[in-house]
Coordinates of C-alpha atoms in Angstrom, one line a residue:
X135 CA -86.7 -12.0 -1.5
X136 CA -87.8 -15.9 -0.3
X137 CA -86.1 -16.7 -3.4
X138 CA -89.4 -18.0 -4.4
X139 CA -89.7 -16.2 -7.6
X140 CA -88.8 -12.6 -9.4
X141 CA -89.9 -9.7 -9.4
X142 CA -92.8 -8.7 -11.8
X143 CA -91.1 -5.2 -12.5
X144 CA -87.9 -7.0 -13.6
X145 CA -89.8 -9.5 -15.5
X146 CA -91.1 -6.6 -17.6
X147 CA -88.2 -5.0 -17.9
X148 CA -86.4 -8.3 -19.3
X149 CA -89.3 -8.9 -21.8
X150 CA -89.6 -5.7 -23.0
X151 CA -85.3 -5.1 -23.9
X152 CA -85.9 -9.3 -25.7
X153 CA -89.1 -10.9 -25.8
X154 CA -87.9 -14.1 -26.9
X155 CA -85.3 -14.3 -24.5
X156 CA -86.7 -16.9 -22.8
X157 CA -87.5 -18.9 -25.5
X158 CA -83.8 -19.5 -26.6
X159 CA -82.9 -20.3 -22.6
X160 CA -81.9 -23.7 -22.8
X161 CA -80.8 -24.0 -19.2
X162 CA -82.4 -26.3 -16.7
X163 CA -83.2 -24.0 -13.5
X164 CA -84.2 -25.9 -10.5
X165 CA -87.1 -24.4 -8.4
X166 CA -89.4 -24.6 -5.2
X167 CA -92.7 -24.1 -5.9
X168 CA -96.1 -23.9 -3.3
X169 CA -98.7 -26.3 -4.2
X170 CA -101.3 -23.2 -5.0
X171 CA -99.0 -22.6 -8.1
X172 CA -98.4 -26.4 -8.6
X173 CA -102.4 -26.9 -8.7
X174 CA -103.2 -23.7 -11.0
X175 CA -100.4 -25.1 -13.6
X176 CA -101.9 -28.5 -13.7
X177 CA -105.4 -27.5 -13.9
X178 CA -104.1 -25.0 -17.0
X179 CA -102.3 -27.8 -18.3
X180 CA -105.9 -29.9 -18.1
X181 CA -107.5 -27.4 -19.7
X182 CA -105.4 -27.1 -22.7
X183 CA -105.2 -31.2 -23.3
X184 CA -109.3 -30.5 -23.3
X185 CA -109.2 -27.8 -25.8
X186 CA -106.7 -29.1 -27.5
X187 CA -107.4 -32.9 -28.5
X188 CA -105.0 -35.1 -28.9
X189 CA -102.1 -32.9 -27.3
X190 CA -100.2 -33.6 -24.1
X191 CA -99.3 -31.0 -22.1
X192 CA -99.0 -32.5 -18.4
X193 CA -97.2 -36.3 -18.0
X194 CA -96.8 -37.5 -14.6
X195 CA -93.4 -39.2 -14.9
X196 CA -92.7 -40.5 -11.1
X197 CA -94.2 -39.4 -8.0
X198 CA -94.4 -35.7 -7.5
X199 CA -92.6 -36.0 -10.4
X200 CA -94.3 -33.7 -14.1
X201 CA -93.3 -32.9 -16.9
X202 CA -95.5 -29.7 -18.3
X203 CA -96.0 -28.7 -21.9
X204 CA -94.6 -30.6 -25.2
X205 CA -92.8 -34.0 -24.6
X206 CA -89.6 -32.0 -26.0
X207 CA -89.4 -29.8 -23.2
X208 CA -87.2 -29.9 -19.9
X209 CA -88.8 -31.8 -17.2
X210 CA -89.5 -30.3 -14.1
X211 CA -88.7 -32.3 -11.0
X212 CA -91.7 -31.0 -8.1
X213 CA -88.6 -31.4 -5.7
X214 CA -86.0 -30.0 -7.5
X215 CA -84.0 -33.2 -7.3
X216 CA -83.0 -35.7 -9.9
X217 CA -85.2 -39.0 -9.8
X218 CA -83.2 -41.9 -10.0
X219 CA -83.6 -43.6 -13.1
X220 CA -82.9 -47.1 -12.3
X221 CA -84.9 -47.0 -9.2
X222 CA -86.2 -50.2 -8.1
X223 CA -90.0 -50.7 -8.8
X224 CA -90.8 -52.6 -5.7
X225 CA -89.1 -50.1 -3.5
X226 CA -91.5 -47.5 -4.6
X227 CA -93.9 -48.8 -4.6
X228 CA -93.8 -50.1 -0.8
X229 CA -92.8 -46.6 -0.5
X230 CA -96.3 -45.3 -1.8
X231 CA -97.9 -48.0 0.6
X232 CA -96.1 -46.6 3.8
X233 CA -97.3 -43.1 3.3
X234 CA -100.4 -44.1 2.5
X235 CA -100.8 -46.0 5.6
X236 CA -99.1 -43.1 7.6
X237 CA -102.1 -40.9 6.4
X238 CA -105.0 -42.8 7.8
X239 CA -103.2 -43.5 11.7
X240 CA -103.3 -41.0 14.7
X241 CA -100.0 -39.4 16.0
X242 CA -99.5 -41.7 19.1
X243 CA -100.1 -45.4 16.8
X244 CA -97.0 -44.9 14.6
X245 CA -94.6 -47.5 14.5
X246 CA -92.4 -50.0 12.9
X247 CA -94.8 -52.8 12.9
X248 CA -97.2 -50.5 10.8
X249 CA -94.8 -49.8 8.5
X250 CA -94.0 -53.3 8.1
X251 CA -96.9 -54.9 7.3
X252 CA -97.5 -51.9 4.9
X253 CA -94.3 -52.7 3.3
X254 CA -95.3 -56.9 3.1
X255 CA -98.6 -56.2 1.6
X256 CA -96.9 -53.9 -1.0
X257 CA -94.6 -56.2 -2.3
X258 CA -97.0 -58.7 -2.1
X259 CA -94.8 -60.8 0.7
X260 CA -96.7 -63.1 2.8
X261 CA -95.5 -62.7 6.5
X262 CA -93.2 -60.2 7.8
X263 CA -90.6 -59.8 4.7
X264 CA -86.2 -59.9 5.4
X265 CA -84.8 -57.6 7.7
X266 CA -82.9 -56.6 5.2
X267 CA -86.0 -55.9 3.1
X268 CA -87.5 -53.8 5.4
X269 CA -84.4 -51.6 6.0
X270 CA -84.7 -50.8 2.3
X271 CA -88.1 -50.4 2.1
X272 CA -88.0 -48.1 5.2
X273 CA -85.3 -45.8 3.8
X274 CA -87.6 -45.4 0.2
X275 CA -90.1 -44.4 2.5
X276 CA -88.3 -41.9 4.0
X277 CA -86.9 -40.5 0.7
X278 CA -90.3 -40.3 -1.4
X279 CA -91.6 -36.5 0.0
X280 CA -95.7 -35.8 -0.1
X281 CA -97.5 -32.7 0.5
X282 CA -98.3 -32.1 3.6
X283 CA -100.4 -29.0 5.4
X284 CA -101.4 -27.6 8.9
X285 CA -104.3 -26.0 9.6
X286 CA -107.2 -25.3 12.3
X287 CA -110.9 -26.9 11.5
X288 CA -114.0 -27.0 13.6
X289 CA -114.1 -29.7 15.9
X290 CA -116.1 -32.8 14.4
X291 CA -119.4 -33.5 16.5
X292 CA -119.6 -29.9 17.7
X293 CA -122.6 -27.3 17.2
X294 CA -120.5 -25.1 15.6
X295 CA -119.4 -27.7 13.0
X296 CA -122.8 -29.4 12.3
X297 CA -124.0 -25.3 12.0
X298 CA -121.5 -23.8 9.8
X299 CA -121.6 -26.9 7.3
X300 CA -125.1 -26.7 7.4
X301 CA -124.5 -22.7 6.2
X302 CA -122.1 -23.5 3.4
X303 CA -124.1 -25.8 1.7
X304 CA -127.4 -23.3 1.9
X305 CA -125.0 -20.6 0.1
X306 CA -124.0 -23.0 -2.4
X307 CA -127.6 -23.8 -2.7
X308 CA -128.4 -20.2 -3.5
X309 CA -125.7 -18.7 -4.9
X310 CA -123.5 -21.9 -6.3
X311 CA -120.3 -23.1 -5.8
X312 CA -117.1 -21.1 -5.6
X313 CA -113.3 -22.4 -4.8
X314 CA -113.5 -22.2 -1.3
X315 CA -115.5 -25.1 -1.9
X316 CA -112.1 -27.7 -2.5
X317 CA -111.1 -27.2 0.8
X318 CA -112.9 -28.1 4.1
X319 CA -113.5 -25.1 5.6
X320 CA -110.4 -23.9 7.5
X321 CA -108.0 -21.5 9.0
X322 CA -104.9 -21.6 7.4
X323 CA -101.9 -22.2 9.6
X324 CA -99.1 -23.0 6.6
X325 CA -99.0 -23.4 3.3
X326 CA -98.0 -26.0 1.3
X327 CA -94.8 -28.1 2.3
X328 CA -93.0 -31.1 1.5
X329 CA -91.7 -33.6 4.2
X330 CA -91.0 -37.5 4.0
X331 CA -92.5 -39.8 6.1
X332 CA -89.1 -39.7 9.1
X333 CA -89.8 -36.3 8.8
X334 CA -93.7 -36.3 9.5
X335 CA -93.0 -38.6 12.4
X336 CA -90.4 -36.5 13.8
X337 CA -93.6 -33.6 13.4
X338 CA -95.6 -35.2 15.2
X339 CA -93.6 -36.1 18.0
X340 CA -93.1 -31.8 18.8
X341 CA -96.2 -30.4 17.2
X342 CA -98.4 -31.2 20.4
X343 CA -96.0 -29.7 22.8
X344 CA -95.8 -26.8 21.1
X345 CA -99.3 -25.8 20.3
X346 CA -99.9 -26.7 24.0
X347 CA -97.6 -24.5 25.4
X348 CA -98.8 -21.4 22.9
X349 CA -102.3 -21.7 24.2
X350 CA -101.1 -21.9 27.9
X351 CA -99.3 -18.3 27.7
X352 CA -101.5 -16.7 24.9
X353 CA -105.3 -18.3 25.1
X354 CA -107.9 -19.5 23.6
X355 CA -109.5 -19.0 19.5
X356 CA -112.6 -16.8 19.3
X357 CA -114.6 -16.5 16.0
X358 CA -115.3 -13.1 15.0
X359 CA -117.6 -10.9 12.7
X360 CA -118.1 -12.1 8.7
X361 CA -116.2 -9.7 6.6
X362 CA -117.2 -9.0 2.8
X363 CA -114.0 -7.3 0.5
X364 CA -114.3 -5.5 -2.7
X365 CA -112.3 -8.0 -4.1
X366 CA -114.9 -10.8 -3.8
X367 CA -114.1 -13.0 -0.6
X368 CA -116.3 -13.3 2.1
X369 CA -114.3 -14.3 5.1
X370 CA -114.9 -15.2 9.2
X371 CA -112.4 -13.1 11.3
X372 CA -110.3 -15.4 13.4
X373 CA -109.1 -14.4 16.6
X374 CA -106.1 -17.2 17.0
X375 CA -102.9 -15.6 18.6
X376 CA -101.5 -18.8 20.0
X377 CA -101.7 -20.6 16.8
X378 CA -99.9 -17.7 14.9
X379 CA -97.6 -17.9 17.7
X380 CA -96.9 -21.5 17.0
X381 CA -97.1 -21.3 13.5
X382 CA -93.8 -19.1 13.7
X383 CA -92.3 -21.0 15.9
X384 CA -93.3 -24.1 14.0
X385 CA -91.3 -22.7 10.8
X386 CA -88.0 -22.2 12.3
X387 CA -87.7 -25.0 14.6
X388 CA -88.8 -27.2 11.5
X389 CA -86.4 -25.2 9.1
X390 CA -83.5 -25.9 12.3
X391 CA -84.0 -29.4 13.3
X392 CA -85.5 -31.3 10.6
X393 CA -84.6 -29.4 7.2
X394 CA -88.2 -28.7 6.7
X395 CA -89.5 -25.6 4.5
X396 CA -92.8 -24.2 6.3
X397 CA -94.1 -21.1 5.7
X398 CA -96.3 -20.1 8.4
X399 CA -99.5 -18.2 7.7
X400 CA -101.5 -15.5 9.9
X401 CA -103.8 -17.8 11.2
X402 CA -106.7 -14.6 11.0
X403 CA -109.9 -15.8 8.8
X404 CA -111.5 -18.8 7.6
X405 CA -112.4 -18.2 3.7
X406 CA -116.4 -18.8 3.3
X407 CA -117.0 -17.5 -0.4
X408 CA -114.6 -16.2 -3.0
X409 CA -114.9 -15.1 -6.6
X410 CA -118.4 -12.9 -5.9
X411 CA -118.2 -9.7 -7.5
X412 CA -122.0 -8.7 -6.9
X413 CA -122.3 -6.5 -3.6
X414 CA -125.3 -8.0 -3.6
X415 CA -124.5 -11.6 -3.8
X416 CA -121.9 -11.1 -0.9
X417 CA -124.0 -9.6 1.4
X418 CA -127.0 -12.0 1.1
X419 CA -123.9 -14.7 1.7
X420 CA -122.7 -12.5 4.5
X421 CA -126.2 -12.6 5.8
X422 CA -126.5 -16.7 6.3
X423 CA -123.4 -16.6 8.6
X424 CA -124.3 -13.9 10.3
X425 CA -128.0 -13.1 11.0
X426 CA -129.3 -9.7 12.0
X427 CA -132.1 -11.3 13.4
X428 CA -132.6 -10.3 16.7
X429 CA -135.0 -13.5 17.5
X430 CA -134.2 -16.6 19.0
X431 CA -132.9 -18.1 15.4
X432 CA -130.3 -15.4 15.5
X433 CA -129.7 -15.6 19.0
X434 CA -128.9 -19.8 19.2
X435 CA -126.3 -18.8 15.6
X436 CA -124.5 -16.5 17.8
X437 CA -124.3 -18.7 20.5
X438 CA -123.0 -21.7 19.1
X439 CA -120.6 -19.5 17.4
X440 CA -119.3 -17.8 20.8
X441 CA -119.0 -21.4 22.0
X442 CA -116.8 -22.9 18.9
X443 CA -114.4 -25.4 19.5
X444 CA -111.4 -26.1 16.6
X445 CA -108.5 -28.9 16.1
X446 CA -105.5 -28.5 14.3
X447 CA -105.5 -31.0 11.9
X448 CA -102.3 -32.2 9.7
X449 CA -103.4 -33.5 6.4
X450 CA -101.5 -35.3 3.8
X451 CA -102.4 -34.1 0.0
X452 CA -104.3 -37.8 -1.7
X453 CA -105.3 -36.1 -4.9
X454 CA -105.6 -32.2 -6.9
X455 CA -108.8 -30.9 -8.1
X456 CA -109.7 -27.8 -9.7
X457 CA -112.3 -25.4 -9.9
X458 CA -112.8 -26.4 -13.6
X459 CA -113.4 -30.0 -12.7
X460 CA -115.0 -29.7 -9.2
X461 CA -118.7 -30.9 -10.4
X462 CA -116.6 -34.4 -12.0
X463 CA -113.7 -34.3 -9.7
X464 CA -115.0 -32.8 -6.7
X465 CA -112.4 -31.6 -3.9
X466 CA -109.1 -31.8 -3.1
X467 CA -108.5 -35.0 -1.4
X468 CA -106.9 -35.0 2.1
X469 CA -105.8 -37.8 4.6
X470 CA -105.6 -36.3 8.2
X471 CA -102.4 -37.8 9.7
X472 CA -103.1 -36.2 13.1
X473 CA -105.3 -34.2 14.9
X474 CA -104.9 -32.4 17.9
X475 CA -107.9 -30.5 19.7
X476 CA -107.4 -26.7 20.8
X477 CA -108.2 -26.6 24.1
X478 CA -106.7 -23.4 26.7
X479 CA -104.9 -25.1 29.8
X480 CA -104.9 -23.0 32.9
X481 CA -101.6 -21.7 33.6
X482 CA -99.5 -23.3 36.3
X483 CA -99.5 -21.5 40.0

């Protein structure tokens, strides 16, 4: 319906009436895809070079830019758009230098000059570079996307951060590492989206209104009771209305003013195991974030729990990882563009 994909029912259908039909389609179809299927082709496409030796199936042709399977193949564009094929070197790669340097500054210490001396040190100019250099050099920047995503993390510093850190790490002690473990811990307030770095600036500039207001009118984020599904996950219930709230609103006003695609996500559980199909297992996990003791161990979790405090952090996408590869590779790396800290206002009289 998001014309995000088909429908498995008609997929079936098609391959059951010609099961090669696909296989004699020689037309180029042009696609959005989120970055939770972009990461799962990549690590398959990993995992076949590895079984495979000496094969190629994954070629990184441009940025953003891959081309999956055999080098005979179609290429598929990440953006859907045509790269340029006589693009100029040293525009891109000032480019690359601007976003990089956008993802290591705060919201309020964006500007021109930044984005200058990023542009100078990438093309290796000494000294501010020709007006006309940097006009060029700005507009690359603008045009090159990266992947971008919001969401809600405990506040740096705080007892509730230093607590449930302390608690992951004791489960992957115990019980090992899982997926959850490539992401900080988090709620999720969108998914994956693409934006250039005008667009990110412009972001920035309405995202703190906006959450402000939401937590004005609808209050403050509560942490809730650990819940355990059949399917594996072990999850914190979130209690985060205003951020849902804003998370919507968020969408369209990006979709209106800026040309942005953000999906906006429920905003409802932080993810703190996955993959654990032993009852057992889950509720011993369970367990460490949620202590039935009734002493004063269980009584100081619960406490620092009732008192948690969260930002909403954007973060730019550095580097994928997968599961496969976490113990060489580690996590997914992130480069927080902004952070904002939730914190209820009192309405005005």
């Amino acid at each position: 319906e998001d014309g995000r994909g088909i429908e498995v029912s008609t997929l079936i259908e098609t391959l059951k009436r010609d099961r090669l039909t696909f296989e004699r389609d020689s037309d180029t179809i042009k696609y959005y895809v989120t970055e939770n299927v972009k990461v799962s082709l990549l690590a398959a496409a990993s995992e076949y070079e590895e079984q495979n030796a000496g094969e190629s199936a994954c070629r990184q042709i441009s940025p953003l830019c891959y081309e999956l399977g055999h080098a005979a193949m179609p290429t598929i564009h990440d953006m859907g758009e045509e790269e340029d094929e006589a693009e100029d070197q040293e525009a891109e790669e000032a480019a690359a230098a601007v976003n990089s340097h956008l993802g290591t500054i705060g919201p309020n210490v964006i500007s021109d000059g930044d984005a200058d001396v990023a542009c100078a040190t990438a093309t290796g100019v000494q000294g501010p570079p020709p007006e006309s250099q940097i006009a060029e050099n700005h507009e690359a920047a603008d045009e090159i996307p990266a992947s971008y995503l919001l969401n809600i993390q405990p506040s740096p510093g705080s007892a509730f951060h230093t607590l449930i850190y302390q608690m992951r790490q004791k489960c992957a002690d115990d019980f090992g590492y899982d997926p959850t473990y490539l992401y900080p811990l988090h709620v999720s307030v969108t998914g994956f989206f693409e934006a250039s770095a005008g667009q990110i600036r412009q972001l920035i500039h309405v995202i703190p209104e906006m959450i402000v207001r939401e937590l004005r009118d609808v209050g403050e984020i509560s942490v809730g009771e650990v819940i355990c599904t059949k399917t594996g996950y072990i999850l914190f219930d979130m209690k985060a209305a205003a951020v849902a709230n804003f998370a919507q609103r968020l969408g369209e006003t990006s979709a209106r003013q800026f040309g942005l695609h953000i999906r906006p996500k429920a905003v409802n559980h932080i993810s703190l195991a996955c993959n654990r199909p032993s009852e057992e297992v889950r509720e011993k996990i369970r367990n460490v974030y949620e202590p039935t003791d009734s002493g004063e161990a269980g009584d100081l979790i619960r406490e620092t729990q009732a008192s948690a405090t969260f930002d909403l952090v954007l973060s730019r996408l550095i580097s994928r990882s997968s599961f496969e590869r976490f113990a060489e590779d580690g996590p997914h790396k992130f480069a927080e563009v902004a952070r904002i800290p939730l914190q209820v206002q009192d309405k005005a009289p």
